[in-house]
Amino acid sequence: MSNQQQYSGRSAFDIPTSNVMTQLPTQFFATLVQNVNREIASGHDVINLGQGNPDTPTPPHIVRTLQESAENPLYHKYSPFSGHAFLKEAIAKRYKEDYNVDLDPETEVAILFGGKTGLVQLPQVLLNPGDVCLVPDPGYPDYWSGVALAKAHMSFMPLLESNAFLPDYEAISDEVRDKAKLMYLNYPNNPTSVIAPLSFYEETVEFAIRNKIVVASDFAYGAIGFDGHRPVSFLQAPGAKEVGIEFYTLSKTYNMAGWRVGFALGNAEIISKINLLQDHIYVSLFGGIQAAAAAALTSSQQCVTDLVARYESRRNALYEALSSIGWQASKPGGSFFSWLPVPSGFTSSEFADLLLREAKVAVAPGIGFGTHGEGYVRAGLLSDEKRLEEAARRIGKLNLFK
């Protein structure tokens, strides 16, 4: 074999690919990012409302804690596999103060490499190939990834405006109920931005017990509620810890998306399974990051109050601007997203493409979140008021809303 052949960078034989890799869903946001970057590379000023990446920095006191902790030799060693006790105690304290939920830090809290990691891992610890998972439609696409990796099947629960974007459990067939072993929920919801009442979670617990279905509540936007309303935690419902867990992340609450700190909370048996899987994959988060995360959770929460107020101010500015161009939509109850109806004559993808091409405004087409996302686009509140108002003005010039 010549050197050229040997070092061509190509394999000398066909590299195998597992079946599960070929069954993974397409990463929807990768295409969105490519389209936006193409416009920017062409010299256009794009207002990107399509992604969910917080636009303001992590509060300074959290950053300082990391800087100081990085010098601590204790954190230069491997962290305990399931994480430092002080961080688990901090999240338990925060849940008690915010939601009056009692958690045992040792048995009911698992530290995650970001909330997404736990959401994707959960089907792998609970489902066997062929099992059924109930998934919201529209919903966060990475739920699909976890189910695919477990070689399980999805059954979609439509989230319809006529039912306040909540799943209708009575509409789920007996056959699906019998086969389902896991269900994802997400409120405040991505992408619809609605919040769920406690009565819905009480109904969910009853449904889960009756049908022996584990509940996975994705509470990523749990700190972000508007008009004086704090979003309700699934774990506030009586019996919730008997049937499921909740995922919480510091990404949105404290603008720590790049830090990758999340938690699984609730049912001790499920938490132990998650920890067992993680024991085989990771050694826990860098100790300095754990110290900074604990500081975020236990210090003054004024930064969270200020953040929510900022998003609410942006929401109000955007919706006033949208109303001025004739684009009418219900205001978000929580999260940092807006769920906006597409004007007649367009699919969600066609409309999103038009806005990017003609107005240089990027939004996420609803179809990317599931079949029942068709007819909507998702816009983030992750730019300041002036940029949001400018986005509305650009869209208004297209004269699409008469």
CSV table of C-alpha atoms in Angstrom, one decimal:
chain,number,residue,atom,x,y,z
A,1,MET,CA,0.0,0.0,0.0
A,2,SER,CA,1.4,3.4,-0.9
A,3,ASN,CA,1.8,6.2,1.6
A,4,GLN,CA,-0.8,8.2,-0.4
A,5,GLN,CA,-3.3,5.3,0.0
A,6,GLN,CA,-2.3,4.7,3.6
A,7,TYR,CA,-2.7,8.3,4.7
A,8,SER,CA,-5.5,9.5,2.5
A,9,GLY,CA,-7.8,10.1,5.4
A,10,ARG,CA,-10.2,7.5,4.1
A,11,SER,CA,-10.8,4.1,5.7
A,12,ALA,CA,-9.3,1.0,4.0
A,13,PHE,CA,-12.7,-0.7,4.6
A,14,ASP,CA,-16.3,0.2,5.2
A,15,ILE,CA,-16.8,1.6,8.7
A,16,PRO,CA,-19.9,0.0,10.2
A,17,THR,CA,-22.8,2.1,11.5
A,18,SER,CA,-25.2,0.8,14.0
A,19,ASN,CA,-28.9,0.6,13.1
A,20,VAL,CA,-29.8,3.0,15.9
A,21,MET,CA,-27.6,5.7,14.4
A,22,THR,CA,-29.5,5.5,11.1
A,23,GLN,CA,-32.8,5.9,13.0
A,24,LEU,CA,-32.0,9.1,14.8
A,25,PRO,CA,-34.2,12.0,13.8
A,26,THR,CA,-32.8,14.8,11.7
A,27,GLN,CA,-31.4,17.7,13.9
A,28,PHE,CA,-34.0,20.3,13.0
A,29,PHE,CA,-32.2,23.3,14.3
A,30,ALA,CA,-29.0,22.5,12.4
A,31,THR,CA,-30.8,23.4,9.1
A,32,LEU,CA,-32.1,26.6,10.7
A,33,VAL,CA,-28.6,27.6,11.8
A,34,GLN,CA,-27.2,26.9,8.3
A,35,ASN,CA,-29.8,29.1,6.7
A,36,VAL,CA,-29.3,32.0,9.0
A,37,ASN,CA,-25.5,31.7,8.7
A,38,ARG,CA,-25.8,31.8,4.9
A,39,GLU,CA,-27.7,35.1,5.1
A,40,ILE,CA,-25.2,36.6,7.5
A,41,ALA,CA,-22.3,35.5,5.4
A,42,SER,CA,-23.9,37.3,2.5
A,43,GLY,CA,-23.6,40.5,4.5
A,44,HIS,CA,-27.3,40.7,5.7
A,45,ASP,CA,-28.3,41.9,9.2
A,46,VAL,CA,-30.4,39.0,10.4
A,47,ILE,CA,-32.6,39.3,13.5
A,48,ASN,CA,-32.4,35.7,14.7
A,49,LEU,CA,-35.6,34.8,16.7
A,50,GLY,CA,-35.4,31.2,15.8
A,51,GLN,CA,-33.2,29.7,18.5
A,52,GLY,CA,-33.4,29.3,22.3
A,53,ASN,CA,-30.0,30.5,23.4
A,54,PRO,CA,-30.2,33.1,26.2
A,55,ASP,CA,-28.7,36.4,25.0
A,56,THR,CA,-27.5,37.9,28.3
A,57,PRO,CA,-24.5,36.7,30.4
A,58,THR,CA,-24.5,34.6,33.5
A,59,PRO,CA,-24.8,36.9,36.6
A,60,PRO,CA,-21.4,38.1,37.9
A,61,HIS,CA,-21.6,36.5,41.4
A,62,ILE,CA,-22.0,33.1,39.8
A,63,VAL,CA,-19.0,33.7,37.5
A,64,ARG,CA,-16.9,34.9,40.4
A,65,THR,CA,-17.7,31.7,42.4
A,66,LEU,CA,-16.4,29.6,39.4
A,67,GLN,CA,-13.3,31.7,39.2
A,68,GLU,CA,-12.5,31.3,42.9
A,69,SER,CA,-13.4,27.6,42.9
A,70,ALA,CA,-11.2,26.8,39.9
A,71,GLU,CA,-8.2,27.5,42.2
A,72,ASN,CA,-9.4,25.0,44.8
A,73,PRO,CA,-7.3,21.8,44.5
A,74,LEU,CA,-10.2,19.8,45.8
A,75,TYR,CA,-12.0,20.3,42.5
A,76,HIS,CA,-9.0,19.3,40.4
A,77,LYS,CA,-9.7,15.7,41.3
A,78,TYR,CA,-12.5,13.6,40.1
A,79,SER,CA,-15.8,14.6,41.5
A,80,PRO,CA,-18.0,12.0,43.3
A,81,PHE,CA,-19.7,10.0,40.6
A,82,SER,CA,-23.2,11.2,41.6
A,83,GLY,CA,-22.0,14.8,42.3
A,84,HIS,CA,-21.2,16.8,45.4
A,85,ALA,CA,-23.8,16.6,48.2
A,86,PHE,CA,-23.7,20.4,48.6
A,87,LEU,CA,-25.2,20.9,45.1
A,88,LYS,CA,-27.9,18.3,45.6
A,89,GLU,CA,-28.8,20.0,48.9
A,90,ALA,CA,-28.9,23.4,47.1
A,91,ILE,CA,-31.4,22.2,44.6
A,92,ALA,CA,-33.5,20.6,47.3
A,93,LYS,CA,-33.5,23.9,49.2
A,94,ARG,CA,-34.5,25.9,46.1
A,95,TYR,CA,-37.4,23.6,45.4
A,96,LYS,CA,-38.6,23.9,49.0
A,97,GLU,CA,-38.5,27.7,48.9
A,98,ASP,CA,-40.0,28.1,45.4
A,99,TYR,CA,-42.5,25.3,45.2
A,100,ASN,CA,-42.9,23.9,48.8
A,101,VAL,CA,-41.7,20.5,47.5
A,102,ASP,CA,-39.7,18.3,49.8
A,103,LEU,CA,-36.8,16.4,48.2
A,104,ASP,CA,-34.3,14.0,49.7
A,105,PRO,CA,-31.0,15.3,48.3
A,106,GLU,CA,-29.3,11.9,48.5
A,107,THR,CA,-32.0,9.7,46.9
A,108,GLU,CA,-34.3,12.1,45.0
A,109,VAL,CA,-31.8,14.3,43.2
A,110,ALA,CA,-29.6,13.4,40.3
A,111,ILE,CA,-27.0,15.9,38.8
A,112,LEU,CA,-27.0,16.0,35.0
A,113,PHE,CA,-24.8,17.3,32.3
A,114,GLY,CA,-27.6,19.7,31.3
A,115,GLY,CA,-31.3,18.9,31.2
A,116,LYS,CA,-31.1,17.6,27.7
A,117,THR,CA,-28.8,14.8,28.8
A,118,GLY,CA,-31.3,13.5,31.3
A,119,LEU,CA,-34.2,13.8,28.9
A,120,VAL,CA,-32.4,11.7,26.3
A,121,GLN,CA,-31.1,9.2,28.8
A,122,LEU,CA,-34.4,8.5,30.5
A,123,PRO,CA,-35.9,6.2,27.8
A,124,GLN,CA,-32.6,4.3,27.9
A,125,VAL,CA,-33.1,3.4,31.5
A,126,LEU,CA,-36.9,2.8,31.4
A,127,LEU,CA,-37.8,1.4,28.0
A,128,ASN,CA,-37.0,-1.7,26.0
A,129,PRO,CA,-37.1,-2.0,22.2
A,130,GLY,CA,-40.7,-1.8,21.1
A,131,ASP,CA,-42.1,-0.1,24.2
A,132,VAL,CA,-44.2,3.0,23.7
A,133,CYS,CA,-43.5,6.6,24.9
A,134,LEU,CA,-46.2,9.3,24.8
A,135,VAL,CA,-44.7,12.5,23.4
A,136,PRO,CA,-46.3,16.0,23.0
A,137,ASP,CA,-46.9,17.3,19.5
A,138,PRO,CA,-45.7,19.9,19.1
A,139,GLY,CA,-42.8,19.4,21.4
A,140,TYR,CA,-39.1,19.5,22.0
A,141,PRO,CA,-37.5,17.4,19.2
A,142,ASP,CA,-34.8,15.8,21.5
A,143,TYR,CA,-37.5,13.8,23.2
A,144,TRP,CA,-37.6,11.9,19.9
A,145,SER,CA,-33.9,11.3,20.1
A,146,GLY,CA,-34.1,9.6,23.4
A,147,VAL,CA,-36.8,7.3,22.3
A,148,ALA,CA,-34.9,6.4,19.1
A,149,LEU,CA,-31.8,5.6,21.1
A,150,ALA,CA,-33.8,3.2,23.2
A,151,LYS,CA,-35.3,1.6,20.1
A,152,ALA,CA,-38.7,2.3,21.4
A,153,HIS,CA,-41.8,3.8,19.6
A,154,MET,CA,-43.5,7.1,20.0
A,155,SER,CA,-47.2,7.9,20.2
A,156,PHE,CA,-47.9,11.6,19.8
A,157,MET,CA,-50.3,13.6,22.0
A,158,PRO,CA,-51.7,16.5,20.1
A,159,LEU,CA,-51.4,19.9,21.8
A,160,LEU,CA,-54.3,21.9,20.4
A,161,GLU,CA,-55.2,25.5,21.0
A,162,SER,CA,-58.8,24.4,21.6
A,163,ASN,CA,-57.6,22.5,24.7
A,164,ALA,CA,-55.2,25.2,25.9
A,165,PHE,CA,-52.3,23.3,24.4
A,166,LEU,CA,-52.7,20.6,27.0
A,167,PRO,CA,-52.9,16.9,26.0
A,168,ASP,CA,-56.3,15.3,26.1
A,169,TYR,CA,-55.8,12.0,28.0
A,170,GLU,CA,-59.3,10.8,27.1
A,171,ALA,CA,-58.3,10.9,23.4
A,172,ILE,CA,-55.6,8.4,23.9
A,173,SER,CA,-56.7,5.0,22.7
A,174,ASP,CA,-56.9,2.0,25.1
A,175,GLU,CA,-54.4,0.2,23.0
A,176,VAL,CA,-51.8,3.0,23.3
A,177,ARG,CA,-52.5,3.3,27.0
A,178,ASP,CA,-51.8,-0.4,27.5
A,179,LYS,CA,-48.5,-0.2,25.7
A,180,ALA,CA,-47.2,3.1,27.0
A,181,LYS,CA,-44.6,3.1,29.7
A,182,LEU,CA,-43.3,6.7,29.7
A,183,MET,CA,-44.8,10.1,29.0
A,184,TYR,CA,-43.1,13.5,28.4
A,185,LEU,CA,-44.7,16.8,29.5
A,186,ASN,CA,-43.2,20.3,29.3
A,187,TYR,CA,-44.7,23.4,30.9
A,188,PRO,CA,-44.0,26.3,30.5
A,189,ASN,CA,-44.1,24.8,27.1
A,190,ASN,CA,-41.7,24.9,24.3
A,191,PRO,CA,-42.8,25.8,21.7
A,192,THR,CA,-46.4,27.0,22.6
A,193,SER,CA,-45.3,29.1,25.6
A,194,VAL,CA,-48.3,28.2,27.7
A,195,ILE,CA,-48.2,27.2,31.4
A,196,ALA,CA,-50.1,24.3,33.0
A,197,PRO,CA,-52.4,24.6,36.1
A,198,LEU,CA,-52.0,22.4,39.2
A,199,SER,CA,-55.3,20.7,38.3
A,200,PHE,CA,-53.8,19.4,35.1
A,201,TYR,CA,-50.9,17.8,37.0
A,202,GLU,CA,-53.4,16.2,39.5
A,203,GLU,CA,-55.2,14.7,36.5
A,204,THR,CA,-51.8,13.6,35.1
A,205,VAL,CA,-51.0,11.7,38.3
A,206,GLU,CA,-54.3,9.9,38.3
A,207,PHE,CA,-53.9,9.0,34.6
A,208,ALA,CA,-50.3,7.7,35.3
A,209,ILE,CA,-51.3,5.6,38.2
A,210,ARG,CA,-54.3,4.1,36.4
A,211,ASN,CA,-52.3,3.2,33.4
A,212,LYS,CA,-48.9,2.5,35.0
A,213,ILE,CA,-47.1,5.2,33.0
A,214,VAL,CA,-44.0,7.0,34.2
A,215,VAL,CA,-44.2,10.8,33.9
A,216,ALA,CA,-41.2,12.9,32.9
A,217,SER,CA,-41.9,16.6,33.4
A,218,ASP,CA,-39.5,18.9,31.5
A,219,PHE,CA,-39.4,22.0,33.7
A,220,ALA,CA,-36.7,23.8,31.8
A,221,TYR,CA,-38.6,27.2,31.9
A,222,GLY,CA,-39.9,26.7,35.4
A,223,ALA,CA,-38.7,30.1,36.6
A,224,ILE,CA,-40.2,32.1,33.7
A,225,GLY,CA,-43.8,33.0,34.2
A,226,PHE,CA,-45.5,36.3,33.4
A,227,ASP,CA,-48.3,38.6,34.7
A,228,GLY,CA,-47.4,37.7,38.3
A,229,HIS,CA,-47.9,33.9,37.9
A,230,ARG,CA,-45.1,31.5,39.0
A,231,PRO,CA,-45.3,28.3,36.9
A,232,VAL,CA,-46.4,25.2,38.7
A,233,SER,CA,-44.1,22.3,39.2
A,234,PHE,CA,-45.4,18.8,38.5
A,235,LEU,CA,-43.9,17.7,41.8
A,236,GLN,CA,-46.4,20.0,43.6
A,237,ALA,CA,-49.2,17.6,42.7
A,238,PRO,CA,-50.0,15.0,45.4
A,239,GLY,CA,-48.5,11.6,44.4
A,240,ALA,CA,-46.3,13.1,41.7
A,241,LYS,CA,-43.1,11.5,43.2
A,242,GLU,CA,-44.8,8.1,43.1
A,243,VAL,CA,-45.2,8.2,39.3
A,244,GLY,CA,-42.4,10.3,37.9
A,245,ILE,CA,-39.6,12.8,37.9
A,246,GLU,CA,-39.0,16.4,36.9
A,247,PHE,CA,-36.1,17.8,35.0
A,248,TYR,CA,-34.7,21.2,35.9
A,249,THR,CA,-31.9,23.2,34.4
A,250,LEU,CA,-29.9,26.3,35.3
A,251,SER,CA,-29.6,27.2,31.6
A,252,LYS,CA,-32.6,29.4,31.5
A,253,THR,CA,-33.1,30.5,35.1
A,254,TYR,CA,-29.6,31.8,35.5
A,255,ASN,CA,-28.4,32.3,31.8
A,256,MET,CA,-26.1,29.3,32.3
A,257,ALA,CA,-26.8,27.4,29.0
A,258,GLY,CA,-23.1,26.8,28.3
A,259,TRP,CA,-22.4,25.6,31.8
A,260,ARG,CA,-24.4,22.4,31.3
A,261,VAL,CA,-25.9,21.9,34.8
A,262,GLY,CA,-29.2,20.2,35.2
A,263,PHE,CA,-31.1,17.9,37.6
A,264,ALA,CA,-33.5,15.0,37.7
A,265,LEU,CA,-35.8,15.2,40.7
A,266,GLY,CA,-38.4,13.0,42.2
A,267,ASN,CA,-39.0,9.2,42.3
A,268,ALA,CA,-36.1,7.6,44.1
A,269,GLU,CA,-36.1,4.4,42.0
A,270,ILE,CA,-35.9,6.3,38.8
A,271,ILE,CA,-33.2,8.6,40.1
A,272,SER,CA,-31.1,5.6,41.1
A,273,LYS,CA,-31.5,4.2,37.6
A,274,ILE,CA,-30.3,7.5,36.1
A,275,ASN,CA,-27.3,7.6,38.4
A,276,LEU,CA,-26.4,4.0,37.5
A,277,LEU,CA,-26.4,4.8,33.8
A,278,GLN,CA,-24.3,7.9,34.4
A,279,ASP,CA,-21.8,5.9,36.5
A,280,HIS,CA,-21.1,4.0,33.3
A,281,ILE,CA,-20.7,7.1,31.1
A,282,TYR,CA,-19.4,10.0,33.2
A,283,VAL,CA,-17.5,11.1,36.2
A,284,SER,CA,-19.6,14.0,37.5
A,285,LEU,CA,-19.4,17.7,36.6
A,286,PHE,CA,-16.2,19.7,37.3
A,287,GLY,CA,-16.4,20.6,41.0
A,288,GLY,CA,-15.9,24.3,40.4
A,289,ILE,CA,-19.0,24.4,38.2
A,290,GLN,CA,-20.9,22.5,40.9
A,291,ALA,CA,-19.8,25.1,43.5
A,292,ALA,CA,-20.9,28.0,41.2
A,293,ALA,CA,-24.2,26.2,40.5
A,294,ALA,CA,-24.8,25.9,44.3
A,295,ALA,CA,-24.1,29.6,44.6
A,296,ALA,CA,-26.7,30.4,41.9
A,297,LEU,CA,-29.3,28.3,43.8
A,298,THR,CA,-28.6,29.5,47.3
A,299,SER,CA,-27.7,33.2,46.9
A,300,SER,CA,-30.1,36.1,46.3
A,301,GLN,CA,-32.7,35.3,43.5
A,302,GLN,CA,-33.0,38.9,42.5
A,303,CYS,CA,-31.1,38.1,39.3
A,304,VAL,CA,-34.0,35.7,38.4
A,305,THR,CA,-36.6,38.2,39.2
A,306,ASP,CA,-34.8,40.7,37.0
A,307,LEU,CA,-34.5,38.2,34.2
A,308,VAL,CA,-38.2,37.4,34.2
A,309,ALA,CA,-39.0,41.1,34.2
A,310,ARG,CA,-36.7,41.6,31.2
A,311,TYR,CA,-38.5,38.8,29.2
A,312,GLU,CA,-41.9,40.2,30.2
A,313,SER,CA,-40.9,43.6,29.0
A,314,ARG,CA,-39.7,42.1,25.7
A,315,ARG,CA,-42.9,40.1,25.3
A,316,ASN,CA,-45.0,43.2,25.8
A,317,ALA,CA,-42.9,45.3,23.3
A,318,LEU,CA,-43.0,42.5,20.7
A,319,TYR,CA,-46.8,41.9,20.9
A,320,GLU,CA,-47.5,45.6,20.8
A,321,ALA,CA,-45.4,45.8,17.6
A,322,LEU,CA,-47.0,42.7,16.1
A,323,SER,CA,-50.5,44.1,16.8
A,324,SER,CA,-49.5,47.3,15.0
A,325,ILE,CA,-48.9,45.4,11.8
A,326,GLY,CA,-52.1,43.3,12.2
A,327,TRP,CA,-50.5,40.1,13.4
A,328,GLN,CA,-52.7,39.0,16.3
A,329,ALA,CA,-51.7,36.2,18.7
A,330,SER,CA,-52.1,35.2,22.3
A,331,LYS,CA,-49.4,36.4,24.7
A,332,PRO,CA,-47.1,33.8,26.2
A,333,GLY,CA,-47.8,32.8,29.7
A,334,GLY,CA,-44.2,31.7,30.3
A,335,SER,CA,-40.9,30.6,28.8
A,336,PHE,CA,-39.0,33.0,26.5
A,337,PHE,CA,-40.9,32.0,23.3
A,338,SER,CA,-43.8,33.2,21.3
A,339,TRP,CA,-46.1,30.9,19.3
A,340,LEU,CA,-47.5,32.8,16.4
A,341,PRO,CA,-50.1,31.8,13.8
A,342,VAL,CA,-49.0,31.7,10.2
A,343,PRO,CA,-51.0,33.8,7.8
A,344,SER,CA,-53.3,31.9,5.4
A,345,GLY,CA,-51.7,30.7,2.2
A,346,PHE,CA,-48.4,29.6,3.7
A,347,THR,CA,-47.1,26.5,5.4
A,348,SER,CA,-44.9,27.2,8.5
A,349,SER,CA,-41.8,26.4,6.5
A,350,GLU,CA,-42.8,28.6,3.6
A,351,PHE,CA,-43.6,31.4,5.9
A,352,ALA,CA,-40.3,31.1,7.9
A,353,ASP,CA,-38.3,30.9,4.6
A,354,LEU,CA,-40.1,34.1,3.4
A,355,LEU,CA,-39.3,36.0,6.6
A,356,LEU,CA,-35.7,35.1,6.4
A,357,ARG,CA,-35.4,35.8,2.7
A,358,GLU,CA,-37.3,39.0,2.5
A,359,ALA,CA,-37.3,40.5,6.0
A,360,LYS,CA,-34.1,39.0,7.3
A,361,VAL,CA,-35.9,37.8,10.4
A,362,ALA,CA,-35.4,34.2,11.5
A,363,VAL,CA,-38.1,32.2,13.2
A,364,ALA,CA,-38.6,28.5,13.7
A,365,PRO,CA,-41.3,26.8,11.6
A,366,GLY,CA,-43.8,24.9,13.7
A,367,ILE,CA,-43.6,21.8,11.7
A,368,GLY,CA,-40.1,21.2,13.1
A,369,PHE,CA,-41.8,20.5,16.5
A,370,GLY,CA,-44.3,18.0,15.2
A,371,THR,CA,-47.2,17.6,12.9
A,372,HIS,CA,-49.5,19.7,15.1
A,373,GLY,CA,-47.0,22.5,15.0
A,374,GLU,CA,-48.0,23.2,11.4
A,375,GLY,CA,-49.7,26.6,11.1
A,376,TYR,CA,-47.4,28.3,13.6
A,377,VAL,CA,-43.9,29.7,13.9
A,378,ARG,CA,-41.9,30.1,17.1
A,379,ALA,CA,-40.1,33.4,17.8
A,380,GLY,CA,-37.8,33.9,20.8
A,381,LEU,CA,-37.7,36.8,23.2
A,382,LEU,CA,-33.9,36.7,23.1
A,383,SER,CA,-33.2,40.1,21.6
A,384,ASP,CA,-33.8,43.5,23.2
A,385,GLU,CA,-37.0,45.5,22.7
A,386,LYS,CA,-35.6,47.6,19.9
A,387,ARG,CA,-34.5,44.6,17.9
A,388,LEU,CA,-37.9,42.9,18.5
A,389,GLU,CA,-39.7,46.0,17.3
A,390,GLU,CA,-37.4,46.3,14.3
A,391,ALA,CA,-38.3,42.6,13.5
A,392,ALA,CA,-42.0,43.4,13.5
A,393,ARG,CA,-41.4,46.5,11.3
A,394,ARG,CA,-39.5,44.5,8.8
A,395,ILE,CA,-42.3,41.9,8.7
A,396,GLY,CA,-44.9,44.5,8.5
A,397,LYS,CA,-43.4,45.8,5.2
A,398,LEU,CA,-44.3,42.5,3.6
A,399,ASN,CA,-48.0,43.4,4.0
A,400,LEU,CA,-49.0,39.9,4.9
A,401,PHE,CA,-51.6,40.8,7.6
A,402,LYS,CA,-54.6,42.7,6.3
